[in-house]
Each structure stands twice: as C-alpha cells, then as structure tokens.
Amino acid sequence: MRDELLTPERVAEMSAASPRWNVSDDGRSLQRTFKFGSFRQAFGFMTQAALAAEKLDHHPEWSNVYSTVEVRLTTHDSGGLTERDFTLARAMDKAAGGD
Ligand code: H2B
C-alpha cells in the first residue's frame, strides 16, 4: 500500500512541530544532522534508530562519520514526504535524547 503524500501545507505544519529537521528544497525529504560526543554514542543512536525503523517498517537514508550522523527521510514508495517520515523523525529525536 502506497502512503499518501502530504500536501505542502501539511508538511509546513508538521515540520514546525519537528524544528530540528529541515525540509529539502524540493519538499520531498527531511534532513537532520546529529552530532554526538563520540563514535560510541553515534553508533548507539544508530542501533536504537535502526530498531525503531524496523518496527515502523520505514527506513532512513543515513551516513556516519565518527560522531556525526547525517539523516535523510523520504517515503520511496510514494516519491516524497508522508506521515511515516515524521513518525520516524520523532522516533530518531527520541533515540538521540536531549531535545
Ligand atoms: N522506507 C522508506 N523510507 N521508504 C519506503 O518507501 C519504504 C521503507 N518502504 N521501508 C518499505 C520499507 C517497503 O519496501 C516495505 C515492503 O514495506
């Protein structure tokens, strides 16, 4: 089942509620750079986020260099942003702790 794409108005609303994430210029993805104090913390975050992603059956595009994790969220099956991207964004915020 293909999830419905969010309207630009809904994307604006939802991204206001997830202020650490940036909407890409084309409006089709969310991006956030997570910075940690060490590689161990970054990888711990990735482990937790990976388990959350599996539970949600929604997966990030991401890369890790030392203590930095760059994340891009989009719904490939739908070709843009859906509710699932924001759900995973919130789960990743939670996994990162802090704010
Ligand atoms: N993750 C993301 N980010 N986008 C998708 O479209 C997607 C996914 N599709 N994870 C899921 C898995 C799909 O392939 C399975 C069959 O549900």
mmCIF file of N, CA, C and O and ligand atoms in Angstrom:
data_model
loop_
_atom_site.group_PDB
_atom_site.id
_atom_site.type_symbol
_atom_site.label_atom_id
_atom_site.label_comp_id
_atom_site.label_asym_id
_atom_site.label_seq_id
_atom_site.Cartn_x
_atom_site.Cartn_y
_atom_site.Cartn_z
ATOM 1 N N MET A 1 0.841 -1.208 0.000
ATOM 2 C CA MET A 1 0.000 0.000 0.000
ATOM 3 C C MET A 1 0.872 1.254 0.000
ATOM 4 O O MET A 1 1.740 1.424 0.852
ATOM 5 N N ARG A 2 0.617 2.121 -0.951
ATOM 6 C CA ARG A 2 1.378 3.370 -1.046
ATOM 7 C C ARG A 2 0.769 4.409 -0.112
ATOM 8 O O ARG A 2 -0.441 4.656 -0.165
ATOM 9 N N ASP A 3 1.586 4.997 0.745
ATOM 10 C CA ASP A 3 1.078 6.030 1.644
ATOM 11 C C ASP A 3 0.821 7.312 0.862
ATOM 12 O O ASP A 3 1.499 7.588 -0.128
ATOM 13 N N GLU A 4 -0.134 8.101 1.351
ATOM 14 C CA GLU A 4 -0.465 9.357 0.679
ATOM 15 C C GLU A 4 0.609 10.408 0.915
ATOM 16 O O GLU A 4 1.061 10.584 2.058
ATOM 17 N N LEU A 5 0.974 11.122 -0.130
ATOM 18 C CA LEU A 5 1.908 12.241 0.031
ATOM 19 C C LEU A 5 1.224 13.350 0.808
ATOM 20 O O LEU A 5 0.027 13.597 0.635
ATOM 21 N N LEU A 6 1.989 14.024 1.663
ATOM 22 C CA LEU A 6 1.446 15.159 2.409
ATOM 23 C C LEU A 6 1.403 16.383 1.505
ATOM 24 O O LEU A 6 2.294 16.580 0.664
ATOM 25 N N THR A 7 0.407 17.214 1.705
ATOM 26 C CA THR A 7 0.349 18.480 0.961
ATOM 27 C C THR A 7 1.442 19.405 1.515
ATOM 28 O O THR A 7 1.866 19.245 2.675
ATOM 29 N N PRO A 8 1.895 20.382 0.719
ATOM 30 C CA PRO A 8 2.912 21.323 1.206
ATOM 31 C C PRO A 8 2.457 22.019 2.494
ATOM 32 O O PRO A 8 3.281 22.295 3.384
ATOM 33 N N GLU A 9 1.164 22.294 2.618
ATOM 34 C CA GLU A 9 0.633 22.950 3.829
ATOM 35 C C GLU A 9 0.825 22.046 5.045
ATOM 36 O O GLU A 9 1.240 22.498 6.105
ATOM 37 N N ARG A 10 0.528 20.779 4.864
ATOM 38 C CA ARG A 10 0.662 19.807 5.964
ATOM 39 C C ARG A 10 2.140 19.600 6.308
ATOM 40 O O ARG A 10 2.493 19.468 7.481
ATOM 41 N N VAL A 11 3.001 19.583 5.297
ATOM 42 C CA VAL A 11 4.445 19.460 5.542
ATOM 43 C C VAL A 11 4.917 20.639 6.389
ATOM 44 O O VAL A 11 5.658 20.471 7.361
ATOM 45 N N ALA A 12 4.457 21.833 6.040
ATOM 46 C CA ALA A 12 4.857 23.032 6.788
ATOM 47 C C ALA A 12 4.400 22.923 8.236
ATOM 48 O O ALA A 12 5.165 23.221 9.163
ATOM 49 N N GLU A 13 3.165 22.469 8.427
ATOM 50 C CA GLU A 13 2.615 22.305 9.774
ATOM 51 C C GLU A 13 3.428 21.296 10.575
ATOM 52 O O GLU A 13 3.815 21.549 11.721
ATOM 53 N N MET A 14 3.664 20.150 9.960
ATOM 54 C CA MET A 14 4.334 19.077 10.688
ATOM 55 C C MET A 14 5.794 19.396 10.944
ATOM 56 O O MET A 14 6.349 19.010 11.967
ATOM 57 N N SER A 15 6.436 20.093 10.026
ATOM 58 C CA SER A 15 7.854 20.386 10.248
ATOM 59 C C SER A 15 8.009 21.478 11.314
ATOM 60 O O SER A 15 9.029 21.531 11.998
ATOM 61 N N ALA A 16 6.978 22.285 11.500
ATOM 62 C CA ALA A 16 7.019 23.263 12.601
ATOM 63 C C ALA A 16 7.052 22.534 13.945
ATOM 64 O O ALA A 16 7.626 23.029 14.916
ATOM 65 N N ALA A 17 6.445 21.346 13.975
ATOM 66 C CA ALA A 17 6.421 20.557 15.213
ATOM 67 C C ALA A 17 7.696 19.719 15.384
ATOM 68 O O ALA A 17 7.919 19.122 16.435
ATOM 69 N N SER A 18 8.531 19.643 14.348
ATOM 70 C CA SER A 18 9.816 18.935 14.407
ATOM 71 C C SER A 18 10.920 19.883 13.954
ATOM 72 O O SER A 18 11.511 19.713 12.882
ATOM 73 N N PRO A 19 11.189 20.905 14.775
ATOM 74 C CA PRO A 19 12.022 22.027 14.318
ATOM 75 C C PRO A 19 13.488 21.680 14.043
ATOM 76 O O PRO A 19 14.173 22.459 13.393
ATOM 77 N N ARG A 20 13.968 20.529 14.532
ATOM 78 C CA ARG A 20 15.365 20.178 14.271
ATOM 79 C C ARG A 20 15.564 19.587 12.873
ATOM 80 O O ARG A 20 16.687 19.342 12.447
ATOM 81 N N TRP A 21 14.468 19.365 12.188
ATOM 82 C CA TRP A 21 14.545 18.782 10.843
ATOM 83 C C TRP A 21 14.300 19.854 9.789
ATOM 84 O O TRP A 21 13.441 20.711 9.962
ATOM 85 N N ASN A 22 15.050 19.786 8.696
ATOM 86 C CA ASN A 22 14.857 20.718 7.584
ATOM 87 C C ASN A 22 14.185 20.007 6.421
ATOM 88 O O ASN A 22 14.547 18.865 6.102
ATOM 89 N N VAL A 23 13.236 20.684 5.818
ATOM 90 C CA VAL A 23 12.616 20.145 4.606
ATOM 91 C C VAL A 23 13.523 20.516 3.430
ATOM 92 O O VAL A 23 13.988 21.656 3.335
ATOM 93 N N SER A 24 13.801 19.547 2.565
ATOM 94 C CA SER A 24 14.669 19.810 1.410
ATOM 95 C C SER A 24 13.993 20.798 0.462
ATOM 96 O O SER A 24 12.771 20.984 0.502
ATOM 97 N N ASP A 25 14.783 21.416 -0.407
ATOM 98 C CA ASP A 25 14.257 22.441 -1.315
ATOM 99 C C ASP A 25 13.123 21.913 -2.194
ATOM 100 O O ASP A 25 12.184 22.645 -2.501
ATOM 101 N N ASP A 26 13.211 20.645 -2.590
ATOM 102 C CA ASP A 26 12.148 20.095 -3.447
ATOM 103 C C ASP A 26 10.938 19.609 -2.647
ATOM 104 O O ASP A 26 9.963 19.115 -3.216
ATOM 105 N N GLY A 27 11.026 19.723 -1.326
ATOM 106 C CA GLY A 27 9.881 19.358 -0.474
ATOM 107 C C GLY A 27 9.664 17.866 -0.332
ATOM 108 O O GLY A 27 8.656 17.431 0.224
ATOM 109 N N ARG A 28 10.616 17.065 -0.814
ATOM 110 C CA ARG A 28 10.397 15.615 -0.816
ATOM 111 C C ARG A 28 11.110 14.854 0.281
ATOM 112 O O ARG A 28 11.007 13.638 0.369
ATOM 113 N N SER A 29 11.885 15.571 1.102
ATOM 114 C CA SER A 29 12.581 14.848 2.178
ATOM 115 C C SER A 29 12.836 15.754 3.376
ATOM 116 O O SER A 29 12.764 16.985 3.273
ATOM 117 N N LEU A 30 13.136 15.085 4.500
ATOM 118 C CA LEU A 30 13.539 15.763 5.741
ATOM 119 C C LEU A 30 15.004 15.458 5.966
ATOM 120 O O LEU A 30 15.456 14.335 5.684
ATOM 121 N N GLN A 31 15.722 16.419 6.519
ATOM 122 C CA GLN A 31 17.131 16.203 6.801
ATOM 123 C C GLN A 31 17.487 16.705 8.183
ATOM 124 O O GLN A 31 16.970 17.744 8.620
ATOM 125 N N ARG A 32 18.330 15.947 8.847
ATOM 126 C CA ARG A 32 18.867 16.416 10.125
ATOM 127 C C ARG A 32 20.273 15.836 10.299
ATOM 128 O O ARG A 32 20.524 14.670 9.955
ATOM 129 N N THR A 33 21.162 16.655 10.824
ATOM 130 C CA THR A 33 22.499 16.187 11.184
ATOM 131 C C THR A 33 22.559 16.046 12.699
ATOM 132 O O THR A 33 22.266 17.013 13.421
ATOM 133 N N PHE A 34 22.859 14.850 13.171
ATOM 134 C CA PHE A 34 23.007 14.585 14.602
ATOM 135 C C PHE A 34 24.492 14.579 14.940
ATOM 136 O O PHE A 34 25.280 13.902 14.262
ATOM 137 N N LYS A 35 24.851 15.330 15.978
ATOM 138 C CA LYS A 35 26.254 15.333 16.420
ATOM 139 C C LYS A 35 26.317 14.823 17.852
ATOM 140 O O LYS A 35 25.567 15.292 18.716
ATOM 141 N N PHE A 36 27.194 13.870 18.068
ATOM 142 C CA PHE A 36 27.340 13.266 19.387
ATOM 143 C C PHE A 36 28.744 13.535 19.916
ATOM 144 O O PHE A 36 29.583 14.117 19.210
ATOM 145 N N GLY A 37 28.981 13.061 21.150
ATOM 146 C CA GLY A 37 30.285 13.299 21.756
ATOM 147 C C GLY A 37 31.334 12.276 21.369
ATOM 148 O O GLY A 37 32.520 12.482 21.621
ATOM 149 N N SER A 38 30.894 11.181 20.759
ATOM 150 C CA SER A 38 31.841 10.111 20.428
ATOM 151 C C SER A 38 31.232 9.194 19.371
ATOM 152 O O SER A 38 30.013 9.219 19.132
ATOM 153 N N PHE A 39 32.070 8.386 18.777
ATOM 154 C CA PHE A 39 31.585 7.379 17.822
ATOM 155 C C PHE A 39 30.681 6.378 18.531
ATOM 156 O O PHE A 39 29.649 5.960 18.002
ATOM 157 N N ARG A 40 31.047 6.033 19.755
ATOM 158 C CA ARG A 40 30.247 5.076 20.528
ATOM 159 C C ARG A 40 28.804 5.569 20.690
ATOM 160 O O ARG A 40 27.850 4.819 20.514
ATOM 161 N N GLN A 41 28.665 6.859 21.023
ATOM 162 C CA GLN A 41 27.315 7.439 21.192
ATOM 163 C C GLN A 41 26.574 7.485 19.858
ATOM 164 O O GLN A 41 25.378 7.197 19.790
ATOM 165 N N ALA A 42 27.288 7.858 18.808
ATOM 166 C CA ALA A 42 26.657 7.932 17.483
ATOM 167 C C ALA A 42 26.158 6.555 17.061
ATOM 168 O O ALA A 42 25.032 6.406 16.570
ATOM 169 N N PHE A 43 26.976 5.556 17.301
ATOM 170 C CA PHE A 43 26.592 4.208 16.863
ATOM 171 C C PHE A 43 25.484 3.647 17.756
ATOM 172 O O PHE A 43 24.608 2.910 17.275
ATOM 173 N N GLY A 44 25.491 4.016 19.028
ATOM 174 C CA GLY A 44 24.407 3.626 19.936
ATOM 175 C C GLY A 44 23.080 4.197 19.450
ATOM 176 O O GLY A 44 22.049 3.511 19.420
ATOM 177 N N PHE A 45 23.134 5.469 19.041
ATOM 178 C CA PHE A 45 21.948 6.117 18.467
ATOM 179 C C PHE A 45 21.487 5.363 17.214
ATOM 180 O O PHE A 45 20.298 5.079 17.037
ATOM 181 N N MET A 46 22.432 5.018 16.352
ATOM 182 C CA MET A 46 22.065 4.338 15.103
ATOM 183 C C MET A 46 21.425 2.977 15.384
ATOM 184 O O MET A 46 20.483 2.562 14.693
ATOM 185 N N THR A 47 21.927 2.301 16.400
ATOM 186 C CA THR A 47 21.366 0.998 16.760
ATOM 187 C C THR A 47 19.916 1.156 17.208
ATOM 188 O O THR A 47 19.026 0.429 16.755
ATOM 189 N N GLN A 48 19.674 2.135 18.083
ATOM 190 C CA GLN A 48 18.313 2.377 18.571
ATOM 191 C C GLN A 48 17.399 2.818 17.439
ATOM 192 O O GLN A 48 16.261 2.364 17.327
ATOM 193 N N ALA A 49 17.913 3.704 16.594
ATOM 194 C CA ALA A 49 17.117 4.217 15.479
ATOM 195 C C ALA A 49 16.803 3.107 14.476
ATOM 196 O O ALA A 49 15.707 3.060 13.906
ATOM 197 N N ALA A 50 17.748 2.201 14.283
ATOM 198 C CA ALA A 50 17.534 1.093 13.342
ATOM 199 C C ALA A 50 16.415 0.186 13.843
ATOM 200 O O ALA A 50 15.577 -0.276 13.056
ATOM 201 N N LEU A 51 16.371 -0.053 15.149
ATOM 202 C CA LEU A 51 15.312 -0.897 15.713
ATOM 203 C C LEU A 51 13.955 -0.212 15.572
ATOM 204 O O LEU A 51 12.955 -0.853 15.238
ATOM 205 N N ALA A 52 13.934 1.110 15.804
ATOM 206 C CA ALA A 52 12.683 1.872 15.634
ATOM 207 C C ALA A 52 12.248 1.825 14.166
ATOM 208 O O ALA A 52 11.063 1.647 13.859
ATOM 209 N N ALA A 53 13.204 1.952 13.255
ATOM 210 C CA ALA A 53 12.896 1.936 11.818
ATOM 211 C C ALA A 53 12.294 0.587 11.409
ATOM 212 O O ALA A 53 11.322 0.536 10.642
ATOM 213 N N GLU A 54 12.852 -0.485 11.941
ATOM 214 C CA GLU A 54 12.321 -1.813 11.629
ATOM 215 C C GLU A 54 10.894 -1.961 12.122
ATOM 216 O O GLU A 54 10.038 -2.501 11.423
ATOM 217 N N LYS A 55 10.644 -1.473 13.344
ATOM 218 C CA LYS A 55 9.297 -1.558 13.929
ATOM 219 C C LYS A 55 8.297 -0.806 13.069
ATOM 220 O O LYS A 55 7.178 -1.252 12.871
ATOM 221 N N LEU A 56 8.729 0.353 12.563
ATOM 222 C CA LEU A 56 7.826 1.198 11.769
ATOM 223 C C LEU A 56 7.779 0.753 10.309
ATOM 224 O O LEU A 56 7.000 1.282 9.524
ATOM 225 N N ASP A 57 8.650 -0.182 9.945
ATOM 226 C CA ASP A 57 8.841 -0.578 8.543
ATOM 227 C C ASP A 57 9.057 0.664 7.671
ATOM 228 O O ASP A 57 8.443 0.855 6.630
ATOM 229 N N HIS A 58 9.935 1.523 8.173
ATOM 230 C CA HIS A 58 10.271 2.743 7.444
ATOM 231 C C HIS A 58 11.737 3.038 7.733
ATOM 232 O O HIS A 58 12.128 3.091 8.903
ATOM 233 N N HIS A 59 12.518 3.259 6.707
ATOM 234 C CA HIS A 59 13.969 3.232 6.878
ATOM 235 C C HIS A 59 14.650 4.522 6.424
ATOM 236 O O HIS A 59 14.262 5.107 5.412
ATOM 237 N N PRO A 60 15.659 4.934 7.188
ATOM 238 C CA PRO A 60 16.357 6.179 6.852
ATOM 239 C C PRO A 60 17.420 5.988 5.770
ATOM 240 O O PRO A 60 17.956 4.894 5.597
ATOM 241 N N GLU A 61 17.726 7.075 5.078
ATOM 242 C CA GLU A 61 18.974 7.145 4.304
ATOM 243 C C GLU A 61 19.900 7.874 5.254
ATOM 244 O O GLU A 61 19.564 8.946 5.759
ATOM 245 N N TRP A 62 21.066 7.306 5.533
ATOM 246 C CA TRP A 62 21.930 7.956 6.510
ATOM 247 C C TRP A 62 23.386 7.606 6.277
ATOM 248 O O TRP A 62 23.723 6.637 5.597
ATOM 249 N N SER A 63 24.239 8.464 6.858
ATOM 250 C CA SER A 63 25.673 8.163 6.813
ATOM 251 C C SER A 63 26.284 8.598 8.132
ATOM 252 O O SER A 63 25.742 9.481 8.829
ATOM 253 N N ASN A 64 27.376 7.967 8.452
ATOM 254 C CA ASN A 64 28.038 8.220 9.727
ATOM 255 C C ASN A 64 29.518 8.460 9.484
ATOM 256 O O ASN A 64 30.179 7.721 8.765
ATOM 257 N N VAL A 65 30.016 9.547 10.047
ATOM 258 C CA VAL A 65 31.458 9.787 10.092
ATOM 259 C C VAL A 65 31.797 10.120 11.538
ATOM 260 O O VAL A 65 31.326 11.127 12.075
ATOM 261 N N TYR A 66 32.579 9.242 12.173
ATOM 262 C CA TYR A 66 32.927 9.410 13.590
ATOM 263 C C TYR A 66 31.681 9.666 14.442
ATOM 264 O O TYR A 66 30.827 8.790 14.554
ATOM 265 N N SER A 67 31.553 10.871 14.999
ATOM 266 C CA SER A 67 30.460 11.126 15.939
ATOM 267 C C SER A 67 29.281 11.875 15.303
ATOM 268 O O SER A 67 28.404 12.359 15.998
ATOM 269 N N THR A 68 29.283 11.973 13.977
ATOM 270 C CA THR A 68 28.211 12.673 13.258
ATOM 271 C C THR A 68 27.388 11.683 12.448
ATOM 272 O O THR A 68 27.945 10.797 11.793
ATOM 273 N N VAL A 69 26.063 11.845 12.515
ATOM 274 C CA VAL A 69 25.171 11.005 11.707
ATOM 275 C C VAL A 69 24.279 11.931 10.887
ATOM 276 O O VAL A 69 23.563 12.767 11.446
ATOM 277 N N GLU A 70 24.357 11.806 9.576
ATOM 278 C CA GLU A 70 23.510 12.610 8.692
ATOM 279 C C GLU A 70 22.349 11.748 8.229
ATOM 280 O O GLU A 70 22.561 10.632 7.747
ATOM 281 N N VAL A 71 21.141 12.295 8.356
ATOM 282 C CA VAL A 71 19.943 11.506 8.063
ATOM 283 C C VAL A 71 19.074 12.219 7.039
ATOM 284 O O VAL A 71 18.875 13.439 7.108
ATOM 285 N N ARG A 72 18.548 11.440 6.120
ATOM 286 C CA ARG A 72 17.563 11.945 5.158
ATOM 287 C C ARG A 72 16.382 10.995 5.196
ATOM 288 O O ARG A 72 16.564 9.780 5.143
ATOM 289 N N LEU A 73 15.193 11.555 5.343
ATOM 290 C CA LEU A 73 13.975 10.744 5.395
ATOM 291 C C LEU A 73 13.071 11.093 4.226
ATOM 292 O O LEU A 73 12.798 12.277 3.966
ATOM 293 N N THR A 74 12.597 10.061 3.535
ATOM 294 C CA THR A 74 11.625 10.231 2.456
ATOM 295 C C THR A 74 10.903 8.902 2.312
ATOM 296 O O THR A 74 11.417 7.870 2.766
ATOM 297 N N THR A 75 9.725 8.925 1.734
ATOM 298 C CA THR A 75 9.000 7.667 1.505
ATOM 299 C C THR A 75 9.190 7.274 0.049
ATOM 300 O O THR A 75 8.589 7.862 -0.859
ATOM 301 N N HIS A 76 10.072 6.299 -0.166
ATOM 302 C CA HIS A 76 10.436 5.923 -1.530
ATOM 303 C C HIS A 76 9.234 5.438 -2.336
ATOM 304 O O HIS A 76 9.086 5.773 -3.509
ATOM 305 N N ASP A 77 8.375 4.647 -1.669
ATOM 306 C CA ASP A 77 7.222 4.071 -2.378
ATOM 307 C C ASP A 77 6.261 5.145 -2.880
ATOM 308 O O ASP A 77 5.522 4.911 -3.836
ATOM 309 N N SER A 78 6.256 6.304 -2.212
ATOM 310 C CA SER A 78 5.308 7.368 -2.568
ATOM 311 C C SER A 78 5.977 8.516 -3.325
ATOM 312 O O SER A 78 5.301 9.376 -3.880
ATOM 313 N N GLY A 79 7.286 8.568 -3.289
ATOM 314 C CA GLY A 79 8.011 9.622 -4.003
ATOM 315 C C GLY A 79 8.033 10.954 -3.282
ATOM 316 O O GLY A 79 8.110 12.011 -3.913
ATOM 317 N N GLY A 80 7.969 10.920 -1.957
ATOM 318 C CA GLY A 80 8.029 12.187 -1.215
ATOM 319 C C GLY A 80 7.711 11.981 0.244
ATOM 320 O O GLY A 80 7.861 10.884 0.770
ATOM 321 N N LEU A 81 7.261 13.052 0.889
ATOM 322 C CA LEU A 81 7.020 13.002 2.337
ATOM 323 C C LEU A 81 5.622 12.494 2.683
ATOM 324 O O LEU A 81 4.627 12.932 2.084
ATOM 325 N N THR A 82 5.593 11.585 3.651
ATOM 326 C CA THR A 82 4.336 11.069 4.183
ATOM 327 C C THR A 82 4.406 11.142 5.714
ATOM 328 O O THR A 82 5.461 11.454 6.275
ATOM 329 N N GLU A 83 3.289 10.821 6.357
ATOM 330 C CA GLU A 83 3.248 10.799 7.826
ATOM 331 C C GLU A 83 4.371 9.944 8.399
ATOM 332 O O GLU A 83 4.915 10.239 9.453
ATOM 333 N N ARG A 84 4.693 8.853 7.717
ATOM 334 C CA ARG A 84 5.722 7.932 8.216
ATOM 335 C C ARG A 84 7.070 8.616 8.436
ATOM 336 O O ARG A 84 7.817 8.253 9.335
ATOM 337 N N ASP A 85 7.407 9.573 7.563
ATOM 338 C CA ASP A 85 8.695 10.262 7.703
ATOM 339 C C ASP A 85 8.735 11.059 8.995
ATOM 340 O O ASP A 85 9.750 11.071 9.694
ATOM 341 N N PHE A 86 7.622 11.696 9.313
ATOM 342 C CA PHE A 86 7.579 12.486 10.551
ATOM 343 C C PHE A 86 7.543 11.584 11.776
ATOM 344 O O PHE A 86 8.110 11.927 12.814
ATOM 345 N N THR A 87 6.905 10.426 11.645
ATOM 346 C CA THR A 87 6.885 9.472 12.762
ATOM 347 C C THR A 87 8.305 8.979 13.041
ATOM 348 O O THR A 87 8.744 8.925 14.197
ATOM 349 N N LEU A 88 9.029 8.650 11.980
ATOM 350 C CA LEU A 88 10.410 8.192 12.175
ATOM 351 C C LEU A 88 11.294 9.335 12.680
ATOM 352 O O LEU A 88 12.170 9.121 13.537
ATOM 353 N N ALA A 89 11.052 10.549 12.191
ATOM 354 C CA ALA A 89 11.825 11.715 12.675
ATOM 355 C C ALA A 89 11.672 11.857 14.182
ATOM 356 O O ALA A 89 12.661 12.057 14.905
ATOM 357 N N ARG A 90 10.445 11.738 14.671
ATOM 358 C CA ARG A 90 10.212 11.854 16.124
ATOM 359 C C ARG A 90 10.897 10.713 16.875
ATOM 360 O O ARG A 90 11.482 10.927 17.942
ATOM 361 N N ALA A 91 10.842 9.515 16.322
ATOM 362 C CA ALA A 91 11.496 8.369 16.974
ATOM 363 C C ALA A 91 13.010 8.579 17.031
ATOM 364 O O ALA A 91 13.666 8.233 18.024
ATOM 365 N N MET A 92 13.572 9.188 15.975
ATOM 366 C CA MET A 92 15.020 9.429 15.959
ATOM 367 C C MET A 92 15.396 10.531 16.951
ATOM 368 O O MET A 92 16.434 10.448 17.618
ATOM 369 N N ASP A 93 14.555 11.543 17.053
ATOM 370 C CA ASP A 93 14.792 12.600 18.052
ATOM 371 C C ASP A 93 14.845 11.976 19.444
ATOM 372 O O ASP A 93 15.697 12.315 20.265
ATOM 373 N N LYS A 94 13.909 11.077 19.691
ATOM 374 C CA LYS A 94 13.822 10.423 20.992
ATOM 375 C C LYS A 94 15.071 9.564 21.234
ATOM 376 O O LYS A 94 15.653 9.589 22.325
ATOM 377 N N ALA A 95 15.483 8.829 20.205
ATOM 378 C CA ALA A 95 16.673 7.968 20.337
ATOM 379 C C ALA A 95 17.925 8.790 20.613
ATOM 380 O O ALA A 95 18.862 8.318 21.274
ATOM 381 N N ALA A 96 17.944 10.031 20.095
ATOM 382 C CA ALA A 96 19.115 10.890 20.282
ATOM 383 C C ALA A 96 19.133 11.496 21.684
ATOM 384 O O ALA A 96 20.170 12.021 22.125
ATOM 385 N N GLY A 97 17.976 11.446 22.382
ATOM 386 C CA GLY A 97 17.889 12.029 23.722
ATOM 387 C C GLY A 97 17.985 13.539 23.645
ATOM 388 O O GLY A 97 17.870 14.136 22.570
ATOM 389 N N GLY A 98 18.234 14.179 24.750
ATOM 390 C CA GLY A 98 18.334 15.645 24.771
ATOM 391 C C GLY A 98 17.015 16.275 24.449
ATOM 392 O O GLY A 98 16.046 16.071 25.159
ATOM 393 N N ASP A 99 16.937 16.980 23.310
ATOM 394 C CA ASP A 99 15.697 17.699 22.986
ATOM 395 C C ASP A 99 14.695 16.800 22.304
ATOM 396 O O ASP A 99 14.765 16.325 21.292
HETATM 397 N N1 H2B B 1 11.395 3.056 3.931
HETATM 398 C C1 H2B B 1 11.289 4.223 3.306
HETATM 399 N N2 H2B B 1 11.980 5.276 3.756
HETATM 400 N N3 H2B B 1 10.503 4.359 2.248
HETATM 401 C C2 H2B B 1 9.773 3.358 1.760
HETATM 402 O O1 H2B B 1 9.050 3.538 0.787
HETATM 403 C C3 H2B B 1 9.863 2.110 2.416
HETATM 404 C C4 H2B B 1 10.736 1.987 3.527
HETATM 405 N N4 H2B B 1 9.159 1.091 2.034
HETATM 406 N N5 H2B B 1 10.884 0.817 4.143
HETATM 407 C C5 H2B B 1 9.038 -0.097 2.793
HETATM 408 C C6 H2B B 1 10.241 -0.392 3.653
HETATM 409 C C7 H2B B 1 8.610 -1.211 1.857
HETATM 410 O O2 H2B B 1 9.630 -1.501 0.935
HETATM 411 C C8 H2B B 1 8.175 -2.457 2.574
HETATM 412 C C9 H2B B 1 7.776 -3.535 1.625
HETATM 413 O O3 H2B B 1 7.110 -2.139 3.407
#
